[in-house]
mmCIF file of C-alpha atoms in Angstrom:
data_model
loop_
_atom_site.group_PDB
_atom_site.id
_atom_site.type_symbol
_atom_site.label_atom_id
_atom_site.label_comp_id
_atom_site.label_asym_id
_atom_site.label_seq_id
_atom_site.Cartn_x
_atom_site.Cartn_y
_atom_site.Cartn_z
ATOM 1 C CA UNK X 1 0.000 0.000 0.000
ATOM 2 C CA UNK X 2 1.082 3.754 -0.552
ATOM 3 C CA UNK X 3 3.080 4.745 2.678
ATOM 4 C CA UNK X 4 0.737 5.383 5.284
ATOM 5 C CA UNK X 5 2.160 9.475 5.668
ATOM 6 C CA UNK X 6 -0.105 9.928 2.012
ATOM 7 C CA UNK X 7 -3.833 11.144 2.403
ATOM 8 C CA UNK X 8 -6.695 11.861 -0.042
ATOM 9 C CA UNK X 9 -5.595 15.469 -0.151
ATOM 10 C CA UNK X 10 -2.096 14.806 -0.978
ATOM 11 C CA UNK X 11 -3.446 11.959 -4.172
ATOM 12 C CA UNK X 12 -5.582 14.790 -5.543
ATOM 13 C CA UNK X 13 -2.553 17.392 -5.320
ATOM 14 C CA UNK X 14 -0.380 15.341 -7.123
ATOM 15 C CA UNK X 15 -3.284 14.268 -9.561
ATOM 16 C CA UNK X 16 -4.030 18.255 -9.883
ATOM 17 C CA UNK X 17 -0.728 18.991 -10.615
ATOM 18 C CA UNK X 18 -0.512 16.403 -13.828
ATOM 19 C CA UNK X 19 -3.796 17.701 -14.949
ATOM 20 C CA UNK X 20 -2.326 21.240 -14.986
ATOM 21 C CA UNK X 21 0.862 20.041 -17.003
ATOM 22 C CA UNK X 22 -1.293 18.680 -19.608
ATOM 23 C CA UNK X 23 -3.608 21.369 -19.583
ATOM 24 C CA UNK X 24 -0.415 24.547 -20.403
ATOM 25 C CA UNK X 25 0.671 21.813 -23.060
ATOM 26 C CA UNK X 26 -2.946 22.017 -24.414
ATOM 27 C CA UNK X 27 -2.873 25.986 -24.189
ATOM 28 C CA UNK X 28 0.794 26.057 -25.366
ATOM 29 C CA UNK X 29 0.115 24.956 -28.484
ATOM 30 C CA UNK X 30 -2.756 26.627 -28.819
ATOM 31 C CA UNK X 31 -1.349 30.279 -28.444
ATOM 32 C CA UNK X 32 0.823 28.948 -31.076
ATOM 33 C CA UNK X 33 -1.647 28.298 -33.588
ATOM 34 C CA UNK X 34 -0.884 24.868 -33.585
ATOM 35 C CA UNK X 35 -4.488 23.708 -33.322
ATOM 36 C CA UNK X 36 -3.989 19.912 -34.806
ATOM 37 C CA UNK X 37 -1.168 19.584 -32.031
ATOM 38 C CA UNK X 38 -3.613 20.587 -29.459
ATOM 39 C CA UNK X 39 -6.017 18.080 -30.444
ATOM 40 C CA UNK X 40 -4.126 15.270 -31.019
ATOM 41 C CA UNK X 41 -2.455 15.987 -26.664
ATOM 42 C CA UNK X 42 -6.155 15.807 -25.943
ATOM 43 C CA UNK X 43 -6.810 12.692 -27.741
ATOM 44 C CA UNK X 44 -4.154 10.969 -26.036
ATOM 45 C CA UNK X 45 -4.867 12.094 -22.573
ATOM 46 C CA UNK X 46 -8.314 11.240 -23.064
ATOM 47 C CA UNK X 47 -6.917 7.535 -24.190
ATOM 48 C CA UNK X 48 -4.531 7.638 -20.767
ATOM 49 C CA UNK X 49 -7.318 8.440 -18.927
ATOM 50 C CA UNK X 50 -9.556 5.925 -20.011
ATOM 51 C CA UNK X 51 -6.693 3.466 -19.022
ATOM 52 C CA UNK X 52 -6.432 4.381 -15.792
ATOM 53 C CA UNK X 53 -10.146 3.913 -15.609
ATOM 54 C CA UNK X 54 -10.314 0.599 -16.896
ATOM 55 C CA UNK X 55 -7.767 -0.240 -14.350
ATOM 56 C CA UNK X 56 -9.671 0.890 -11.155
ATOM 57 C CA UNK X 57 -12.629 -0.999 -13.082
ATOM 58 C CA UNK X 58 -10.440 -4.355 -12.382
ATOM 59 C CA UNK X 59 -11.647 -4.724 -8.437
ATOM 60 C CA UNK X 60 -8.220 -5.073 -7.630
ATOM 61 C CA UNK X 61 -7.997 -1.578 -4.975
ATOM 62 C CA UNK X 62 -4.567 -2.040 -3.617
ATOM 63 C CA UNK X 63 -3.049 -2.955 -6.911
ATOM 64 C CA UNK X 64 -4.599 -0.016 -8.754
ATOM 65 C CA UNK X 65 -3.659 2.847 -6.347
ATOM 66 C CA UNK X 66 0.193 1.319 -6.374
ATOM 67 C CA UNK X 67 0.144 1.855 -10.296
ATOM 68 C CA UNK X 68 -1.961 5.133 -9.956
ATOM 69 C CA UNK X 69 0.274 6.489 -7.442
ATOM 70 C CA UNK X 70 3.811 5.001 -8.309
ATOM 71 C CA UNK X 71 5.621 7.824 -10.615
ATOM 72 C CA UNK X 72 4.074 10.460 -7.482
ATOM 73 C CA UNK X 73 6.528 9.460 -5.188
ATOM 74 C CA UNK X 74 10.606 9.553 -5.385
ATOM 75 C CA UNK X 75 11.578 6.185 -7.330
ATOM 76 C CA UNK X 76 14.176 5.544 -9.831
ATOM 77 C CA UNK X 77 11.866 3.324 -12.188
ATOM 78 C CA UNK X 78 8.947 5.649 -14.088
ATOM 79 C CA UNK X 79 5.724 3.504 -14.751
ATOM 80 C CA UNK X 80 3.328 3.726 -17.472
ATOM 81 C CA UNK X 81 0.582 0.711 -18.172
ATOM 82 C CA UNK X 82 -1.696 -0.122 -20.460
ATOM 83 C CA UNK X 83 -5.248 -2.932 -19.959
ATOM 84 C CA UNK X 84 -5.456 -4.385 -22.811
ATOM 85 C CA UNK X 85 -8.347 -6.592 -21.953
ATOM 86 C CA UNK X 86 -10.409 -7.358 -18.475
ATOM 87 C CA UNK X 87 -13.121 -9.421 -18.555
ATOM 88 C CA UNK X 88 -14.977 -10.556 -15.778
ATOM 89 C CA UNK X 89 -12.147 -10.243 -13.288
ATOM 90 C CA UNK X 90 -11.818 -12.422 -10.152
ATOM 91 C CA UNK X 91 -8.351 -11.760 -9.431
ATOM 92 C CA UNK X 92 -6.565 -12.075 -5.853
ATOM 93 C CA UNK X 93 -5.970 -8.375 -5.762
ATOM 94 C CA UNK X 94 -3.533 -8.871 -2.126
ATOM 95 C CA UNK X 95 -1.473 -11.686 -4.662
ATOM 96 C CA UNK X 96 -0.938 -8.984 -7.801
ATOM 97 C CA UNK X 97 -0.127 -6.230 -5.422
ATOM 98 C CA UNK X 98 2.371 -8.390 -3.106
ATOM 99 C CA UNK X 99 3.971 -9.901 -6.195
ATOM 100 C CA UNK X 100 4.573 -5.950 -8.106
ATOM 101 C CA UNK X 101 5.419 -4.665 -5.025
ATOM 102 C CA UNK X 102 8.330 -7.014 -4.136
ATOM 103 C CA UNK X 103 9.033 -6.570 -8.107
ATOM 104 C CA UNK X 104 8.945 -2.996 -7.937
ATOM 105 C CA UNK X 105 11.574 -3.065 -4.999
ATOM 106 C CA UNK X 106 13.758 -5.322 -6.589
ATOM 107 C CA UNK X 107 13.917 -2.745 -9.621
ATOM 108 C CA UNK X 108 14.397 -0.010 -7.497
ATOM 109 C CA UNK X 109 17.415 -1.425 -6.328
ATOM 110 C CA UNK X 110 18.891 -3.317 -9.394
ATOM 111 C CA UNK X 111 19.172 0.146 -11.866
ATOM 112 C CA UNK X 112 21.125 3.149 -12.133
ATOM 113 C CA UNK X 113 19.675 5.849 -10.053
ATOM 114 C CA UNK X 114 18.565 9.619 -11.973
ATOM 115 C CA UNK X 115 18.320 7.790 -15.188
ATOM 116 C CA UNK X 116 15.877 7.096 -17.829
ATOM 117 C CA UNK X 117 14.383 3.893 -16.351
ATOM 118 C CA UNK X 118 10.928 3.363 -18.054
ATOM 119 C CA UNK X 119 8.929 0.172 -17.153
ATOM 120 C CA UNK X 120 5.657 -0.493 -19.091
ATOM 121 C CA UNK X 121 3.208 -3.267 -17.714
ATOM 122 C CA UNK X 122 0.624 -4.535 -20.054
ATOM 123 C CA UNK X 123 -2.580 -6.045 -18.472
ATOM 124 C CA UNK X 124 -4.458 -9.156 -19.573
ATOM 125 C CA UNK X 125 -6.955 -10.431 -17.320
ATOM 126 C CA UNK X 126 -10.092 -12.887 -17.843
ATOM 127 C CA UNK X 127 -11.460 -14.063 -14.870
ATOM 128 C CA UNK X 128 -9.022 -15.466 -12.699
ATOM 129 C CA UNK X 129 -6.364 -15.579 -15.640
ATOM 130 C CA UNK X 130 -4.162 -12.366 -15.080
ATOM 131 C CA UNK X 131 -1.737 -12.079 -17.466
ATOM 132 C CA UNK X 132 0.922 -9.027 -17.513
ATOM 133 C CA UNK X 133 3.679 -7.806 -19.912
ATOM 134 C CA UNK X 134 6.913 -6.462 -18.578
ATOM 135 C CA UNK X 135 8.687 -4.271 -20.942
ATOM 136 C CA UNK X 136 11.777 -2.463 -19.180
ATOM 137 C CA UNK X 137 13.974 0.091 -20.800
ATOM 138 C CA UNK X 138 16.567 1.548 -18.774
ATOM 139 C CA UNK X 139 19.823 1.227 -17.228
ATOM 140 C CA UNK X 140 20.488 -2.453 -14.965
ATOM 141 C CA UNK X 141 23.585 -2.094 -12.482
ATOM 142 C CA UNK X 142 22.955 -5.238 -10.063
ATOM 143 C CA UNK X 143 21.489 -7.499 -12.844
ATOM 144 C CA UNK X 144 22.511 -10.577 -10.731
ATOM 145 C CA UNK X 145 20.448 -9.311 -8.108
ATOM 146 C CA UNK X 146 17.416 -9.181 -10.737
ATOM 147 C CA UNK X 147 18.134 -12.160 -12.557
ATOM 148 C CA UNK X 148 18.340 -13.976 -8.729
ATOM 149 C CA UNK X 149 15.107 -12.940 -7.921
ATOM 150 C CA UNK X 150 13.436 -13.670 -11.137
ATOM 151 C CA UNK X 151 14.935 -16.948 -11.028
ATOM 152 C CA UNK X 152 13.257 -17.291 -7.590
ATOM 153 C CA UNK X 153 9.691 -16.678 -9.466
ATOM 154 C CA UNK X 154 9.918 -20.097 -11.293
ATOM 155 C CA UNK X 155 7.115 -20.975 -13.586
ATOM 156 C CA UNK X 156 5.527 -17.763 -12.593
ATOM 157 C CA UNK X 157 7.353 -15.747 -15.123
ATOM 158 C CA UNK X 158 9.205 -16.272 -19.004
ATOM 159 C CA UNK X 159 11.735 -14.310 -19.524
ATOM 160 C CA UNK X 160 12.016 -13.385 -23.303
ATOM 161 C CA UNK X 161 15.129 -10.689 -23.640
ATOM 162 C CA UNK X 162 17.508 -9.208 -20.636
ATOM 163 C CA UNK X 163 20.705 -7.223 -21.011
ATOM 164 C CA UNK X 164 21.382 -4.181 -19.258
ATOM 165 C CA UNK X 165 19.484 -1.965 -21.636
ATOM 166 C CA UNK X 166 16.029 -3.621 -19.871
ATOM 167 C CA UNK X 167 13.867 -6.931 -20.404
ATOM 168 C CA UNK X 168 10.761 -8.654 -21.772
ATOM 169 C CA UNK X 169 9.271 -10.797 -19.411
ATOM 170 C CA UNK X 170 5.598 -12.621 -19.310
ATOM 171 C CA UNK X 171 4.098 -13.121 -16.417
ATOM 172 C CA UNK X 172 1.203 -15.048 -15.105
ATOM 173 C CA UNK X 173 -0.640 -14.759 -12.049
ATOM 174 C CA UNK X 174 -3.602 -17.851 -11.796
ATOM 175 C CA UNK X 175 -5.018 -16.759 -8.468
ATOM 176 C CA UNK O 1 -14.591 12.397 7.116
ATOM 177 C CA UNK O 2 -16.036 10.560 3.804
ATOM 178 C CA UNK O 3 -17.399 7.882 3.914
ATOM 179 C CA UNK O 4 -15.358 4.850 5.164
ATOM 180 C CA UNK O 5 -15.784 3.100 2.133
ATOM 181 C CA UNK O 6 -14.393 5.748 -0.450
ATOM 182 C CA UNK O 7 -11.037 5.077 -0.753
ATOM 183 C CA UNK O 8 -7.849 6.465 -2.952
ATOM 184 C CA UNK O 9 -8.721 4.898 -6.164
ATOM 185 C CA UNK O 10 -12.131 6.048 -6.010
ATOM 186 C CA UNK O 11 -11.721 9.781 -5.219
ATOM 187 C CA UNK O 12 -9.695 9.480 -8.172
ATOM 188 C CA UNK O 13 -12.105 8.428 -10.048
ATOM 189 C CA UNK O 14 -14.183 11.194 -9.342
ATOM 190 C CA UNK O 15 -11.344 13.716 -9.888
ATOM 191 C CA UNK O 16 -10.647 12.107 -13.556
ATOM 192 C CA UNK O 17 -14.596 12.440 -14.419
ATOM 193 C CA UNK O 18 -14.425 16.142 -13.689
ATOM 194 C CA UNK O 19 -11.226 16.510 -15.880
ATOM 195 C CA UNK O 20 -12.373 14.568 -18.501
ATOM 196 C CA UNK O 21 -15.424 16.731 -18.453
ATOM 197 C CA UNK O 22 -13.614 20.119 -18.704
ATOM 198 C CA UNK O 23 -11.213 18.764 -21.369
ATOM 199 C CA UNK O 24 -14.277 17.935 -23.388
ATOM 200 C CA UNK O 25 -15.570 21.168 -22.846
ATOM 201 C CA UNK O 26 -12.359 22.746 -24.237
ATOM 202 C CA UNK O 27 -12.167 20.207 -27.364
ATOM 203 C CA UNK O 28 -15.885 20.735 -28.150
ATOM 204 C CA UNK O 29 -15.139 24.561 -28.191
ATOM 205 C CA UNK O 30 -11.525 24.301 -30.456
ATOM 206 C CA UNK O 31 -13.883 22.317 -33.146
ATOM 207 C CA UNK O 32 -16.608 24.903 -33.408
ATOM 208 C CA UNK O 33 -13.458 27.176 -34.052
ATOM 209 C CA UNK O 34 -13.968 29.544 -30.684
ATOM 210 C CA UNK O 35 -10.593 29.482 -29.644
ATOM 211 C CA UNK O 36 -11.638 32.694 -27.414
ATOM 212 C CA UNK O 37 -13.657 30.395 -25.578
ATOM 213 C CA UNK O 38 -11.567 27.725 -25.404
ATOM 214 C CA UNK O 39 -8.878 29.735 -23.970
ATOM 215 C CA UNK O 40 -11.269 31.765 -21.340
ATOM 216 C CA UNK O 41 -12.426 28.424 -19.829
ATOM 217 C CA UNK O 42 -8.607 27.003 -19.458
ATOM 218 C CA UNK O 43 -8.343 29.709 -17.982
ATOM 219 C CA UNK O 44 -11.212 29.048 -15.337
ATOM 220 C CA UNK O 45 -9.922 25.641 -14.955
ATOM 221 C CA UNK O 46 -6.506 27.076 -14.097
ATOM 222 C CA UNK O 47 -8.142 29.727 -11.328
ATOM 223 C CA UNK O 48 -10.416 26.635 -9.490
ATOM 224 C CA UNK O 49 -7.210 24.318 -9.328
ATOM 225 C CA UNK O 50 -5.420 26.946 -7.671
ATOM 226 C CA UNK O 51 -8.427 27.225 -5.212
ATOM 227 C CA UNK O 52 -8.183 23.478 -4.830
ATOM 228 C CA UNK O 53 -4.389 23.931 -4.470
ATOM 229 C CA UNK O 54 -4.685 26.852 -1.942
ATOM 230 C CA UNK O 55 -6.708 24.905 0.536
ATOM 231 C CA UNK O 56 -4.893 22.006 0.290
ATOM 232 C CA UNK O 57 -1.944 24.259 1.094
ATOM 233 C CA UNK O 58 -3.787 25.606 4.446
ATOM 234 C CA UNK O 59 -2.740 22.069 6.618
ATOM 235 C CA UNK O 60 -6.418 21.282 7.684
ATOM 236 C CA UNK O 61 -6.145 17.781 5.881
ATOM 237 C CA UNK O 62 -9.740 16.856 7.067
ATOM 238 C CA UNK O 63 -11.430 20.106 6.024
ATOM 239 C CA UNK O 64 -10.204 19.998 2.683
ATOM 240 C CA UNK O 65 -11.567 16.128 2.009
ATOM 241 C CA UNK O 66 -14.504 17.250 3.099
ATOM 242 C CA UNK O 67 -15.032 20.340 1.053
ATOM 243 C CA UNK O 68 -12.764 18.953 -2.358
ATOM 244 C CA UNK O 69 -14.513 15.773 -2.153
ATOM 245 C CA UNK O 70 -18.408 16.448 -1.188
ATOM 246 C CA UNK O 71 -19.849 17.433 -4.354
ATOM 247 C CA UNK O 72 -18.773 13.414 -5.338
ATOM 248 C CA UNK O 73 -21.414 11.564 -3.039
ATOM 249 C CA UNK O 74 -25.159 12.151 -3.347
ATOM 250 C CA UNK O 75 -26.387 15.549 -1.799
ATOM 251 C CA UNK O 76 -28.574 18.067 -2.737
ATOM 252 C CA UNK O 77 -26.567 21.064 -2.078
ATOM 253 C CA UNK O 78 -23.615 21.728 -4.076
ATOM 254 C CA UNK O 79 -20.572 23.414 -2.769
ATOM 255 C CA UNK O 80 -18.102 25.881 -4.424
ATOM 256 C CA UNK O 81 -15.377 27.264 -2.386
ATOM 257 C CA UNK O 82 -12.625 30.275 -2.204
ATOM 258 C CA UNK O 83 -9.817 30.757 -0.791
ATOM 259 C CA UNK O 84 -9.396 34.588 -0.518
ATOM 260 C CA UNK O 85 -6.355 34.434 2.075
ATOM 261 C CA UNK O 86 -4.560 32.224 4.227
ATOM 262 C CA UNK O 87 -1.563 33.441 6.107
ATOM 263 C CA UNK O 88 0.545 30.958 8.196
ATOM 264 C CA UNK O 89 -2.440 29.211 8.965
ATOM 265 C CA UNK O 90 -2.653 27.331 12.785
ATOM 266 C CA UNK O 91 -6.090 25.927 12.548
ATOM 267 C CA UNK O 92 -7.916 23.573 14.342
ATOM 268 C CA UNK O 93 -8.208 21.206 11.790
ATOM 269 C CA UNK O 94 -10.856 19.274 13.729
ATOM 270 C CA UNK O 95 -13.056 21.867 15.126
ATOM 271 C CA UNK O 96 -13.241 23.347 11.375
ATOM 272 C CA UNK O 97 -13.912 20.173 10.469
ATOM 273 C CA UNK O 98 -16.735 19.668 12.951
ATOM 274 C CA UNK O 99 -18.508 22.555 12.591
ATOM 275 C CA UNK O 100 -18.968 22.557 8.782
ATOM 276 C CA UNK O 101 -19.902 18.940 8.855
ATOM 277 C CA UNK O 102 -22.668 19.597 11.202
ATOM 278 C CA UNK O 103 -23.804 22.533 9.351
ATOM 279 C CA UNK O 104 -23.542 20.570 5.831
ATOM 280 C CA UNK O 105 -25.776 17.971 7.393
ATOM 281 C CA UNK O 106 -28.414 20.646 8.744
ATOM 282 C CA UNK O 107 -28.547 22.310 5.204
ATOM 283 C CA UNK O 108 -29.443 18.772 3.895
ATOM 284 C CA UNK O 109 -32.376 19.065 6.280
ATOM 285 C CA UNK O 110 -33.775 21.791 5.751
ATOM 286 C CA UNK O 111 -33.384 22.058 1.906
ATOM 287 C CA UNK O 112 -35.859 20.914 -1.167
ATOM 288 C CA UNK O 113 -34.596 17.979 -2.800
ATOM 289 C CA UNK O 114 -33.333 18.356 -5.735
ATOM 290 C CA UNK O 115 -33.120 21.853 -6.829
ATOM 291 C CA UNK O 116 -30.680 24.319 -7.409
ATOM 292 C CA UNK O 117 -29.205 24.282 -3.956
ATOM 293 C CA UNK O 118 -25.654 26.387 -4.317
ATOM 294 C CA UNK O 119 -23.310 27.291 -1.160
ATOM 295 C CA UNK O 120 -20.562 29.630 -2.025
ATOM 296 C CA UNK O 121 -17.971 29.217 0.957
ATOM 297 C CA UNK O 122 -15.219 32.097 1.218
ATOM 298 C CA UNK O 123 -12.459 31.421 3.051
ATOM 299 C CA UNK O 124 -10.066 33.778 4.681
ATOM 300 C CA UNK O 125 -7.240 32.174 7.350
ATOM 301 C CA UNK O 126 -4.479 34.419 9.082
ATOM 302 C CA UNK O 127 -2.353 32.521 11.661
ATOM 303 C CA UNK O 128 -5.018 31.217 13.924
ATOM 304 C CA UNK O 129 -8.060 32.928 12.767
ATOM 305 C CA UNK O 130 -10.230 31.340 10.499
ATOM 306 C CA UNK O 131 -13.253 33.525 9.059
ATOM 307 C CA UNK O 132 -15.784 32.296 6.609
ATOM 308 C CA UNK O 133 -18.580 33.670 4.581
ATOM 309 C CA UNK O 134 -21.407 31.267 4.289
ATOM 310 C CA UNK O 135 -23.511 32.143 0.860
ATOM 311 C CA UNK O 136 -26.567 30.343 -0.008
ATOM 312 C CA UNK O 137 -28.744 30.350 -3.057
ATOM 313 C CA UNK O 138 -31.677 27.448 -3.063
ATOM 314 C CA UNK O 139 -34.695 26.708 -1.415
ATOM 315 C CA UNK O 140 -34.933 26.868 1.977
ATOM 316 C CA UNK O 141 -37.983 24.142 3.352
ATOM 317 C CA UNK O 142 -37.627 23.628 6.189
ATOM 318 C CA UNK O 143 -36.225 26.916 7.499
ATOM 319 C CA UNK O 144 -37.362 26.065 11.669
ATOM 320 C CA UNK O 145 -34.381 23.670 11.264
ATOM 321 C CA UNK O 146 -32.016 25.885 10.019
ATOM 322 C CA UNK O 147 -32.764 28.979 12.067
ATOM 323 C CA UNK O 148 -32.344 26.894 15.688
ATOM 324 C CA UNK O 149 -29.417 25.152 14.965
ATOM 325 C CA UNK O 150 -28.098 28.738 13.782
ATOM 326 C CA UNK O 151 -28.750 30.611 17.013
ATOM 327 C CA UNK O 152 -27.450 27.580 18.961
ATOM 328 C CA UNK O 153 -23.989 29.418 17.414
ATOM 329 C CA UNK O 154 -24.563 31.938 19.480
ATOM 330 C CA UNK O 155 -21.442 34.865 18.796
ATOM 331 C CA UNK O 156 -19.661 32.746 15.979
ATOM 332 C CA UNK O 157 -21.962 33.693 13.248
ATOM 333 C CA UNK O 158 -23.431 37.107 12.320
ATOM 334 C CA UNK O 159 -26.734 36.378 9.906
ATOM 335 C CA UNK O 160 -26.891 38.727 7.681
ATOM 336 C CA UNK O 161 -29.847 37.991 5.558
ATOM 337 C CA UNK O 162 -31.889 34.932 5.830
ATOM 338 C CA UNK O 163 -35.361 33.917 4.042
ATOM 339 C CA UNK O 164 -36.297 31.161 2.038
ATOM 340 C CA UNK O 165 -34.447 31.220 -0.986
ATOM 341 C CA UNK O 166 -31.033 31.927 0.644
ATOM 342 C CA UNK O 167 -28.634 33.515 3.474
ATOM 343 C CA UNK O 168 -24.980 34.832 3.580
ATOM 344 C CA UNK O 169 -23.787 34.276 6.863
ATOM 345 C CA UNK O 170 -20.003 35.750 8.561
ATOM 346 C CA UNK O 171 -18.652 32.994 10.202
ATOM 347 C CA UNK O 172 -15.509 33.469 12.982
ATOM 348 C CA UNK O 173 -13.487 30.226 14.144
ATOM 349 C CA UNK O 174 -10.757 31.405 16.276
ATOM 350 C CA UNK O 175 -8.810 28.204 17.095
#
């Protein structure tokens, strides 16, 4: 869970404050006469946002406020995800959030700090089926300390590609 | 404080539905070609998140939720606020909190059901001396209610004008 020190008020400050950044880029462009520019930022804020929703439509709580929150607090690894498909979901929401939280530490420690380290998670789930993508780019320092933990998750995970540019791996959560 | 069962990912929610709302407000405008338009209401956006911003600057945690987050549940007045001044604020957090929860749930009684029911709430803080104006436009049923629970305030409120289609009220909270 999101350290205990964070409230409501503090969420919507932080949520405020990325609605205001998109907003001057919306304005930006359009005191610049660049009107198809402006558009095409709303169009994909509108498709971000609608992500986000589908996620907190997943009845998974805890998991979707630690990817809702994640890039609002001081980590080296930057987040973005994308659902690409929910249906019906009966998913062990203290499981996905125990096993992204550990996952999310272990990152946290394995790359080079103040660097571009971008992680995106795809999301599959049907049912009790939850599928996700792992797609790091970045910079890996301790990569035996990654590749000893993901070696740890067993059948759990595949792991396509890792160097230390970043990884592919599947993962696959029956709960 | 809300409602036990609204939680992080939830107030959220809300918060996304009212951006989404305004940013389809500003696209709907930039396609009929009024950029003028466009432009004045980013600009409105940008004055009510600084509002938001200001009182979630003033370090009553529990005052804010309650005023950023009550036009989200099911009520039939709807609140607007201002922040006109707030200098090294030392509120009571709680007492603030207390009061305007017991007077939100008074106007709720006394009120007709779903009309136009608007409370404009100024806010002016310096250190530990929190003053209020208290503006209501609506109608006013059951206006018995109101009117005792007011003059159980005794000095903290001045009534300026009161009938059945609205008051403004000067309320003083020294803490």
């Amino acid at each position: 869970m999101m350290n205990s020190e964070w409230n409501l008020v503090e969420a919507l400050r932080h949520a405020r404050h990325d609605w205001m950044n998109r907003l001057q880029l919306i304005k930006g462009n359009m005191d610049l006469g660049r009107m198809d520019r402006a558009g095409q930022i709303i169009e994909e804020i509108v498709a971000e946002a609608q992500n986000e929703s589908k996620l907190s439509n997943l009845r998974v709580p805890k998991f979707a406020e630690l990817m809702l929150t994640y890039n609002w607090q001081t980590h080296f690894i930057k987040i973005e995800f994308e659902v690409l498909q929910a249906e019906e979901p009966e998913i062990d929401d203290d499981r996905v959030y125990q096993w992204f939280t550990e996952f999310f530490s272990i990152m946290e420690n394995s790359v080079k700090p103040y660097e571009e380290n971008n992680l995106v998670v795809t999301i599959k789930i049907c049912q009790n089926d939850a599928r996700f993508e792992l797609d790091f780019n970045g910079i890996i320092i301790d990569r035996e300390n990654l590749q000893n933990w993901l070696e740890l998750q067993d059948s759990t995970i595949t792991l396509h590609t890792l160097d230390n540019e970043g990884f592919l791996i599947s993962l696959s959560l029956n709960t």
